[in-house]
mmCIF file of C-alpha atoms in Angstrom:
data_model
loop_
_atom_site.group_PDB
_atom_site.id
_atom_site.type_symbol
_atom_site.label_atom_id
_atom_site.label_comp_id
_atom_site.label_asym_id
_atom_site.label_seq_id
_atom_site.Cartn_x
_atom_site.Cartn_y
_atom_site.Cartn_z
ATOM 1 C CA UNK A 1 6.087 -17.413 6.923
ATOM 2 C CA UNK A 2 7.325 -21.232 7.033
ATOM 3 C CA UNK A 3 5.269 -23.159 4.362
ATOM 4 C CA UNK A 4 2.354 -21.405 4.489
ATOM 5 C CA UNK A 5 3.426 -18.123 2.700
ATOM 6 C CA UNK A 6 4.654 -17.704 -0.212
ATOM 7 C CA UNK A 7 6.202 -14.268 -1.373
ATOM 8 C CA UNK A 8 4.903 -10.936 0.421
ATOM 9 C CA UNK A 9 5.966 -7.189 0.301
ATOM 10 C CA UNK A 10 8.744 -5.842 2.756
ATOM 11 C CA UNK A 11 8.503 -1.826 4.081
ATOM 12 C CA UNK A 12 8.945 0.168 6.920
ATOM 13 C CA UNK A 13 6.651 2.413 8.719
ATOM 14 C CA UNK A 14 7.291 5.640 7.001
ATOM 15 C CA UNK A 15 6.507 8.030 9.986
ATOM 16 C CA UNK A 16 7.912 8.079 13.543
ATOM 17 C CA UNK A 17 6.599 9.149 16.467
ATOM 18 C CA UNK A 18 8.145 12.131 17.752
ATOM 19 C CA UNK A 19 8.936 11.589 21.623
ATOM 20 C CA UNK A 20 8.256 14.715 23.140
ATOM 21 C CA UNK A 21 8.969 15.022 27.116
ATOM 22 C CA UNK A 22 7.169 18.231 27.297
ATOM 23 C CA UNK A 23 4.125 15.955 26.180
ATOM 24 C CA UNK A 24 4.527 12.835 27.681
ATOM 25 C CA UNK A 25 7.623 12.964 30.191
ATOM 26 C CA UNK A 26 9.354 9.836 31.175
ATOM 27 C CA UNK A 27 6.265 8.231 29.083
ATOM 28 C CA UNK A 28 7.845 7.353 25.879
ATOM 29 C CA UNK A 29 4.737 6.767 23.414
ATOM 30 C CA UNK A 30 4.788 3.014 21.633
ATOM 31 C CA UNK A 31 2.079 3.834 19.709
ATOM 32 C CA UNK A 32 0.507 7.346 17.589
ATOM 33 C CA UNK A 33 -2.734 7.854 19.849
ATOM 34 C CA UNK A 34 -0.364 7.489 23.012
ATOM 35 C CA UNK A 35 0.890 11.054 22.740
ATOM 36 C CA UNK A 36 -0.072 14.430 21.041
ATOM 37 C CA UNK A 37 3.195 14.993 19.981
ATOM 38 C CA UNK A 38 3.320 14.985 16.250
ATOM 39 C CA UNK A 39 5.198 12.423 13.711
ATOM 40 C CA UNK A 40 7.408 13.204 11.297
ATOM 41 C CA UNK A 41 8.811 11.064 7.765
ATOM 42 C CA UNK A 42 11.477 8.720 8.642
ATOM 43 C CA UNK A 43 14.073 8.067 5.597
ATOM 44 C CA UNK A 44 16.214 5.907 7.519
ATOM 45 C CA UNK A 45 13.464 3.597 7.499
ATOM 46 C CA UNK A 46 14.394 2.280 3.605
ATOM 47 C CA UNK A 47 18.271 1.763 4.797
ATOM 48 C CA UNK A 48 17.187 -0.216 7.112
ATOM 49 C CA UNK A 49 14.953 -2.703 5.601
ATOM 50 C CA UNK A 50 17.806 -2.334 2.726
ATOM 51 C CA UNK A 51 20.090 -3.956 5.336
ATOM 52 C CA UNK A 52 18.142 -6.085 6.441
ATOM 53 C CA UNK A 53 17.058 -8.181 3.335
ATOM 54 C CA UNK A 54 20.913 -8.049 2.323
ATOM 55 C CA UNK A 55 21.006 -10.050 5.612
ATOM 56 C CA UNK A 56 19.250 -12.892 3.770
ATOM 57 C CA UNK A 57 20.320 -15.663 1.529
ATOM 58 C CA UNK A 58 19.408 -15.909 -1.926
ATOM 59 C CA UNK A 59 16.884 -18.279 -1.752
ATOM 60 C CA UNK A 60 15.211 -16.218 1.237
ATOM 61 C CA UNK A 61 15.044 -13.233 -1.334
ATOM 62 C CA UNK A 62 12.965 -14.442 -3.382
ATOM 63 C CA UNK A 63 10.321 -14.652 -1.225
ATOM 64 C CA UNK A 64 10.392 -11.000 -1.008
ATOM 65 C CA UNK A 65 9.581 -7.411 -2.263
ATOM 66 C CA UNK A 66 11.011 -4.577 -0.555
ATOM 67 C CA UNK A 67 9.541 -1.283 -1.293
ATOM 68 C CA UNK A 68 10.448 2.597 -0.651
ATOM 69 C CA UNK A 69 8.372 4.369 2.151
ATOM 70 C CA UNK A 70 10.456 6.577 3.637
ATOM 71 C CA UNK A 71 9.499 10.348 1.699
ATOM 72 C CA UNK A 72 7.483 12.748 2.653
ATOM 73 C CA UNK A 73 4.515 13.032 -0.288
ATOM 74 C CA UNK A 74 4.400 16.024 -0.139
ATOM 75 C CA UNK A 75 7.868 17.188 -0.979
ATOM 76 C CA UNK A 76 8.821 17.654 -3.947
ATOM 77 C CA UNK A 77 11.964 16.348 -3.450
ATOM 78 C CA UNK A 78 10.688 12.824 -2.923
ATOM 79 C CA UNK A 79 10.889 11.699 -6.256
ATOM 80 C CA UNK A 80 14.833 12.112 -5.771
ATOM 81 C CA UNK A 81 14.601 10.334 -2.777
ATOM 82 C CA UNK A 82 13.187 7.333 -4.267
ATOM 83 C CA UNK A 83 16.250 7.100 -7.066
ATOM 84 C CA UNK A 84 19.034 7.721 -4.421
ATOM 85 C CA UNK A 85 17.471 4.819 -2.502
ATOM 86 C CA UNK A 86 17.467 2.506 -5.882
ATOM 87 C CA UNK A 87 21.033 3.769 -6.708
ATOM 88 C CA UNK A 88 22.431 3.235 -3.171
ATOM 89 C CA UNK A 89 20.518 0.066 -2.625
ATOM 90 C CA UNK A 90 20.431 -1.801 -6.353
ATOM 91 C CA UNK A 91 19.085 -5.000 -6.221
ATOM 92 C CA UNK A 92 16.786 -4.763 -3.791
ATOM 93 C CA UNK A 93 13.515 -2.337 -4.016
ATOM 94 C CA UNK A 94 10.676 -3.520 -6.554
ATOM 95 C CA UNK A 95 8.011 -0.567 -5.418
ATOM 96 C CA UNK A 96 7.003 2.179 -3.419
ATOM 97 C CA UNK A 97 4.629 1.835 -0.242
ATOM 98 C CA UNK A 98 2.387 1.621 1.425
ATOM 99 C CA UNK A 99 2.082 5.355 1.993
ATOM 100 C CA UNK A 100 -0.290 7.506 2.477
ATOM 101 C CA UNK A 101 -2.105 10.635 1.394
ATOM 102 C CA UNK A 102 -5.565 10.875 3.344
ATOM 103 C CA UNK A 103 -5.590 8.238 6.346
ATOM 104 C CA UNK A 104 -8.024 8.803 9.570
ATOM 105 C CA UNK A 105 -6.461 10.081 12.591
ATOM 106 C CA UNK A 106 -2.457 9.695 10.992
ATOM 107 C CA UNK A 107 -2.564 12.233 8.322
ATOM 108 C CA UNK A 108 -3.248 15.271 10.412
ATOM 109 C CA UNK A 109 -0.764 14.293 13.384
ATOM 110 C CA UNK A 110 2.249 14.875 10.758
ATOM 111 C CA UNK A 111 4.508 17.979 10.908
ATOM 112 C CA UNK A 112 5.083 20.208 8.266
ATOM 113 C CA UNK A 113 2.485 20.521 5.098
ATOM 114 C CA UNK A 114 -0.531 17.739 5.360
ATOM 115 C CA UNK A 115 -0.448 15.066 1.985
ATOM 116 C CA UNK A 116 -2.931 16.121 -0.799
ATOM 117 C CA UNK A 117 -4.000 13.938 -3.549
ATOM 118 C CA UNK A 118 -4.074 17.134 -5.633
ATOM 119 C CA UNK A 119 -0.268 17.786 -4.812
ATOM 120 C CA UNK A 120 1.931 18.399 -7.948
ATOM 121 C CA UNK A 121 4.629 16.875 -5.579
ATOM 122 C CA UNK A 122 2.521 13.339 -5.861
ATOM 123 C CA UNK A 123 2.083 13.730 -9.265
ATOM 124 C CA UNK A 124 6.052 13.407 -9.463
ATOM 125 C CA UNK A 125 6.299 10.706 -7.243
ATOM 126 C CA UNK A 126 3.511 8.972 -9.137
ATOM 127 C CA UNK A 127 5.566 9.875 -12.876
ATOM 128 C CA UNK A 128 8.973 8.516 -11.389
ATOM 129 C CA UNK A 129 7.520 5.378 -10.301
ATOM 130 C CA UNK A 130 6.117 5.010 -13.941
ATOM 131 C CA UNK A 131 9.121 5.709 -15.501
ATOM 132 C CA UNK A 132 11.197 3.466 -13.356
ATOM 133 C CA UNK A 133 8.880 0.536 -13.277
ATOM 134 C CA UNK A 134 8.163 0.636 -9.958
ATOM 135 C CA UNK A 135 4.880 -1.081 -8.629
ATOM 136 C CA UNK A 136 2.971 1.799 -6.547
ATOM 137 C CA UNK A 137 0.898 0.751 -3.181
ATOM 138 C CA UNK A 138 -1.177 3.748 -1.872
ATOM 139 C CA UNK A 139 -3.340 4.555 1.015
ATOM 140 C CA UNK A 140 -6.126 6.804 0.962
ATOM 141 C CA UNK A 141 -9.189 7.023 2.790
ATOM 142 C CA UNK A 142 -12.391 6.349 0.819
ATOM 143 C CA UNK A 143 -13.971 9.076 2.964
ATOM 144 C CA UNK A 144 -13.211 10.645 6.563
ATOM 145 C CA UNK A 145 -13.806 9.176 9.423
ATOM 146 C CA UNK A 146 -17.135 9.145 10.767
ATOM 147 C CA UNK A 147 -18.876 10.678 7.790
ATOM 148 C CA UNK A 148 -21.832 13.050 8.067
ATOM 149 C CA UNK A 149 -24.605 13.469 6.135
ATOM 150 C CA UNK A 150 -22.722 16.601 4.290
ATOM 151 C CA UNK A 151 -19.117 15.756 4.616
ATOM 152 C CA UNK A 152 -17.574 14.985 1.184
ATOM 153 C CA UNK A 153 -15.624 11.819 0.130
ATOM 154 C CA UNK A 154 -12.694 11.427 -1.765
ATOM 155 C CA UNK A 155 -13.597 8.912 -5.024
ATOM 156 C CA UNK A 156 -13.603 12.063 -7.518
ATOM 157 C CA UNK A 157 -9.781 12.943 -5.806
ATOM 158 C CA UNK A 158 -8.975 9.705 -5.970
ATOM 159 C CA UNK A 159 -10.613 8.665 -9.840
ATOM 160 C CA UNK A 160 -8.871 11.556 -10.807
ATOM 161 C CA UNK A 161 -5.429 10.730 -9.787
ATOM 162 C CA UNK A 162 -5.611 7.089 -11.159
ATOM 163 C CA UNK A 163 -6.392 8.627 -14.569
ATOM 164 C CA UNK A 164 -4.013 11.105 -14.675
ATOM 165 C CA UNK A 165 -1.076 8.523 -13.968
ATOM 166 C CA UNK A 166 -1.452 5.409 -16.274
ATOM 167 C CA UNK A 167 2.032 4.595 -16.329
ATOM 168 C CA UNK A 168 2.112 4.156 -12.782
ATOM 169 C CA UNK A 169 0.717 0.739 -11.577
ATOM 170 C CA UNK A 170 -0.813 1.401 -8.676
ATOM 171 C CA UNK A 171 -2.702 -0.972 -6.097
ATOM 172 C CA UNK A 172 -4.984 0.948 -3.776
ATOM 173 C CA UNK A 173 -4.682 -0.440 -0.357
ATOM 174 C CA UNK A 174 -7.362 -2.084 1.654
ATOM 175 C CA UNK A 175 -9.725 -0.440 -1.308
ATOM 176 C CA UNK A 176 -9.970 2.519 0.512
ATOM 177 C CA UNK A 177 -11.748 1.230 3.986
ATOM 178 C CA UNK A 178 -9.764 1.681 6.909
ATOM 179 C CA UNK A 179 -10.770 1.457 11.127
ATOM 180 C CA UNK A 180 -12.942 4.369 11.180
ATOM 181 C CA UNK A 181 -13.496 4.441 7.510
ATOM 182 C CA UNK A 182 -16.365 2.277 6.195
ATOM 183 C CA UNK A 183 -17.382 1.529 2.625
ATOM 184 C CA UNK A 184 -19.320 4.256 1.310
ATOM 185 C CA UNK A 185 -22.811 4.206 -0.192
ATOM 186 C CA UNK A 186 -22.152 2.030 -2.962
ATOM 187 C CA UNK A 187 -18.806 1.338 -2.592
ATOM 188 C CA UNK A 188 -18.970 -2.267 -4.983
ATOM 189 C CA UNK A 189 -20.765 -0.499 -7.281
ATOM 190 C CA UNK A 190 -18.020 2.120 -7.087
ATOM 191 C CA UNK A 191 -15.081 -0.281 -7.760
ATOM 192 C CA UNK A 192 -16.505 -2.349 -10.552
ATOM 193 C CA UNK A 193 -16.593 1.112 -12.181
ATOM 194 C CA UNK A 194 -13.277 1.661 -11.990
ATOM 195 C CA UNK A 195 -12.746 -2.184 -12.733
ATOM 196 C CA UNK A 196 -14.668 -1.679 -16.019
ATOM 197 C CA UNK A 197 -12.925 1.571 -17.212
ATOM 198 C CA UNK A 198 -10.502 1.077 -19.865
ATOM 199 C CA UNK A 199 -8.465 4.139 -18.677
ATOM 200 C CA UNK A 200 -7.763 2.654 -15.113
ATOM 201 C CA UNK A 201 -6.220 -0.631 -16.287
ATOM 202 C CA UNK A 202 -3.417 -0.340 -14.284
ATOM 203 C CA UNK A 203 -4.932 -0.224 -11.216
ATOM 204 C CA UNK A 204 -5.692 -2.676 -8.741
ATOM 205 C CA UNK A 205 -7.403 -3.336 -5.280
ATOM 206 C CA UNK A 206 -5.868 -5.096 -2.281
ATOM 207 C CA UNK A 207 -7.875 -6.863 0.090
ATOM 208 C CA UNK A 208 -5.692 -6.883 2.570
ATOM 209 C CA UNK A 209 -6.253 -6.110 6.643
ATOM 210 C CA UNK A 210 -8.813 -7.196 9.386
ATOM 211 C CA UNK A 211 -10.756 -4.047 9.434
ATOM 212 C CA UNK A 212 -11.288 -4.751 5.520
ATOM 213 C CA UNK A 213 -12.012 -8.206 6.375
ATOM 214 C CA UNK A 214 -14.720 -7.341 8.750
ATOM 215 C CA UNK A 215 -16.887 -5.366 6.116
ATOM 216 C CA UNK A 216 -16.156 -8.034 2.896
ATOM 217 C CA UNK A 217 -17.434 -11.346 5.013
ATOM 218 C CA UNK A 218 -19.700 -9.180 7.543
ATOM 219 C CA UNK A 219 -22.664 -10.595 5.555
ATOM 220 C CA UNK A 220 -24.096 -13.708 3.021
ATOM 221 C CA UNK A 221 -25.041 -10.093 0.709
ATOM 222 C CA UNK A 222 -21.768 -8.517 0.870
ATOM 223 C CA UNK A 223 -19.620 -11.972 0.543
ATOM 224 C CA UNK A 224 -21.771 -12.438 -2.630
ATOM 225 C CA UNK A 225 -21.208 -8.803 -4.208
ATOM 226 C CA UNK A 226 -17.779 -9.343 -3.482
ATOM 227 C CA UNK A 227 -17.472 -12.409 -4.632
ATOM 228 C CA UNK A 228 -19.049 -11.556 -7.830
ATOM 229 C CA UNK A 229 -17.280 -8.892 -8.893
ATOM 230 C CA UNK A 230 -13.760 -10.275 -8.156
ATOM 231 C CA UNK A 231 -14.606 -13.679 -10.813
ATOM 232 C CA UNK A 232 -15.714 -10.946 -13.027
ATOM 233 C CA UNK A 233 -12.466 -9.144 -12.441
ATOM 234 C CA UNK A 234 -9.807 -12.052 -11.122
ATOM 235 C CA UNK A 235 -6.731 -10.230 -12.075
ATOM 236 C CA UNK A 236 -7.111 -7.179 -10.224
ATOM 237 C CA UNK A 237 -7.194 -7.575 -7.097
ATOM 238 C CA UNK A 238 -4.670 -8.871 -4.608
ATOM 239 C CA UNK A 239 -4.688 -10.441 -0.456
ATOM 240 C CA UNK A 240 -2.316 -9.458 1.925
ATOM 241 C CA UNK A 241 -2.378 -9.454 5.782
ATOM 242 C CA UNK A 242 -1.143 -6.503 6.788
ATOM 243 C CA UNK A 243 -0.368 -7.737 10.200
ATOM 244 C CA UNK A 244 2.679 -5.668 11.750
ATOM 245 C CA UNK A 245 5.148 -7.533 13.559
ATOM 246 C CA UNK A 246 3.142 -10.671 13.954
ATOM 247 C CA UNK A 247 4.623 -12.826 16.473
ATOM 248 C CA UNK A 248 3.710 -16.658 15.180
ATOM 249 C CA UNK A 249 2.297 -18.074 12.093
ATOM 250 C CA UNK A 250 -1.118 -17.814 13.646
ATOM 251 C CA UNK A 251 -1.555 -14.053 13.995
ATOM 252 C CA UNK A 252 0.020 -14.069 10.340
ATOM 253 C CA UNK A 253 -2.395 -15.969 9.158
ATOM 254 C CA UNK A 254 -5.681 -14.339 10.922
ATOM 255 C CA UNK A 255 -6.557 -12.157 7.946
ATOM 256 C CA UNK A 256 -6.545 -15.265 5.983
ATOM 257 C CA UNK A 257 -8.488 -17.106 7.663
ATOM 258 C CA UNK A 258 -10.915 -14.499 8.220
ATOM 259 C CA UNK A 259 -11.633 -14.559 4.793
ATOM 260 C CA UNK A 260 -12.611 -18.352 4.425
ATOM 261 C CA UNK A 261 -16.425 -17.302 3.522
ATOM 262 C CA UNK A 262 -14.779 -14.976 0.260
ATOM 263 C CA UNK A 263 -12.287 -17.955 -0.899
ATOM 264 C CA UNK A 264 -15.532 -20.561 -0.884
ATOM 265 C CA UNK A 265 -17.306 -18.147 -2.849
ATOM 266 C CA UNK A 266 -14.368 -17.621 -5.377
ATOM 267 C CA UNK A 267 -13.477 -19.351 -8.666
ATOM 268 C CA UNK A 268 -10.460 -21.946 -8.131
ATOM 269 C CA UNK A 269 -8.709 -19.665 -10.754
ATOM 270 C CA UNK A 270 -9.965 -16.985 -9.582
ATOM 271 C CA UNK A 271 -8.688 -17.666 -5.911
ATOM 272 C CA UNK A 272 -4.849 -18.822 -7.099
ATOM 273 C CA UNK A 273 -4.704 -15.375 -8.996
ATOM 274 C CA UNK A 274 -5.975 -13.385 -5.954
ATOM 275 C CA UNK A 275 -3.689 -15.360 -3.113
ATOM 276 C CA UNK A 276 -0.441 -15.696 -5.101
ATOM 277 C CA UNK A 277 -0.787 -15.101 -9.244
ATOM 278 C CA UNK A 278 -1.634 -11.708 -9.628
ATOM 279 C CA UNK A 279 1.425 -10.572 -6.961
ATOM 280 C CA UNK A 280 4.017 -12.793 -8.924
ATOM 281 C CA UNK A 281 2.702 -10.867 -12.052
ATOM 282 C CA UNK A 282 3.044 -7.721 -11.141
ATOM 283 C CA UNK A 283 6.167 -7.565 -9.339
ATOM 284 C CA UNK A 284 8.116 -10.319 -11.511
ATOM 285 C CA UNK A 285 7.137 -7.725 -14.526
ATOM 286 C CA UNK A 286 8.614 -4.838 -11.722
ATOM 287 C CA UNK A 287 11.702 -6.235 -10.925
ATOM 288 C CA UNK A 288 12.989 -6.553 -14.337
ATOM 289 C CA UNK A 289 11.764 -2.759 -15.417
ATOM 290 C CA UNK A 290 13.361 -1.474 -12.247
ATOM 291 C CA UNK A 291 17.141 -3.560 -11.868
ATOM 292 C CA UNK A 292 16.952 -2.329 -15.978
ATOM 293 C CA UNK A 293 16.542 1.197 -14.370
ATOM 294 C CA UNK A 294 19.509 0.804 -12.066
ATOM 295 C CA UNK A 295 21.244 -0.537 -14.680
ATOM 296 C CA UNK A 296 21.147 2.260 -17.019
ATOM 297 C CA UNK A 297 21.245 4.989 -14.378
ATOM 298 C CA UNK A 298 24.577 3.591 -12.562
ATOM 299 C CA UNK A 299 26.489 6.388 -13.115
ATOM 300 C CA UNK A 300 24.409 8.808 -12.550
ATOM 301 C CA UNK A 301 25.510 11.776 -10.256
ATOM 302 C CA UNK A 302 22.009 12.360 -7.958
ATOM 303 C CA UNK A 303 22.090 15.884 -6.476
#
């Protein structure tokens, strides 16, 4: 991060891949397309990133956010998991996510029941997280990969949700796009929308990824639409990288520089709030809801 960086979000990888030798042999897969062998949820995950910010001194905290990924969303026992984690671990976790519900080629390589967005199970996850104070950072596809002329998205699934939960402050990761998932017909038109609806207020958009990137500077047009609806909206959305396991500050910092075209076309306010303000207000106001939370729960006997 050096000097560069200021505060960012800390999670694991919430699914493993399952290492099967009757799939691969001697051929252990390092990556989800290497094998069809399925994945599975991975709770140790949270320990571990648990144990791993504990590493760190005090002032090194501060520059991060840990968050809970390690439950299945589609068990309805995931809400529990999330309050043993904050009750083993106080101190530490500020959110839940990135996970996901609908995402390209992942979601149906999972074992056991596939992630709905109509799931009473998220619903819980989505009411605890509320509740607790928790800031919420979701995946799901804007549509399926390599859409055809009939197949159906998911923005009712996904409007729906939102409206249902407005305790829960949610960000919606990489505003739906994904590798094989490209903006829809619309899809700024679709947003501001949402932006504009008084029952959504608590939700917010992260820019974050190269394969969003590629789409939001792919064009003087879409830099402009872009643009213009994020100084019409500046404290909504949010940048992150999402690069995994970078190894130097310049692969960090490729997403960011990527997006030099949307930061020229950006407000100077507008630009501070989207790079560092609108994080520091969301999870400052998340931190002090949640270590409350702890606080008051202490002594509580989880089952």
């Amino acid at each position: 991060m050096g000097d560069k960086v200021g505060r960012s979000t800390l999670f694991g990888i919430p699914v493993q891949q399952q290492w099967s030798w009757m799939n691969s042999g001697e051929d252990a897969p390092r990556y989800y397309l290497d094998t069809d062998a399925p994945l599975y949820y991975y709770s140790f995950t949270d320990a571990y990133i648990a144990s791993e910010f504990n590493s760190l001194t005090e002032e090194e905290k501060k520059r991060f956010e840990p968050m809970i990924t390690g439950f299945n969303p589609a068990d309805m026992y995931a809400a529990e998991h999330i309050k043993r984690v904050l009750l083993t671990f106080p101190g530490v976790f500020s959110g839940i996510g990135e996970f996901s519900i609908h995402k390209e080629f992942v979601s149906s390589k999972i074992a056991g029941e596939v992630a709905s967005l109509r799931n009473p199970a998220l619903d819980t996850i989505l009411s605890t997280a509320g509740e607790i104070g928790l800031v919420v950072i979701l995946h799901n596809d804007i549509s399926k990969p390599y859409p055809k002329a009939h197949t159906q998205s998911y923005l009712k699934e996904v409007w729906d949700l939102f409206k249902k939960h407005p305790e829960a402050t949610t960000i919606w990761a990489h505003c739906g796009l994904g590798r094989v998932v490209a903006p829809v017909k619309d899809q700024v038109q679709f947003m501001v929308d949402m932006l504009d609806d008084p029952s959504l207020s608590h939700v917010y958009f992260d820019l974050s990824w190269d394969e969003v990137a590629k789409y939001i500077v792919s064009s003087d047009v879409a830099i402009a639409k872009v643009a213009d609806m994020i100084n019409k909206h500046p404290d909504r959305f949010l940048f992150g990288t999402d690069e995994v396991g970078p190894t130097d500050q310049e692969k960090y910092l490729k997403v960011y520089n990527m997006y030099e075209p949307l930061w020229k076309a950006l407000d100077s306010s507008t630009k501070e709030k989207v790079l560092k303000g609108n994080f520091a207000t969301l999870f400052d106001a998340a931190k002090t809801k949640v270590r409350a939370w702890e606080k008051a729960n202490e002594n509580v006997n989880l089952k």
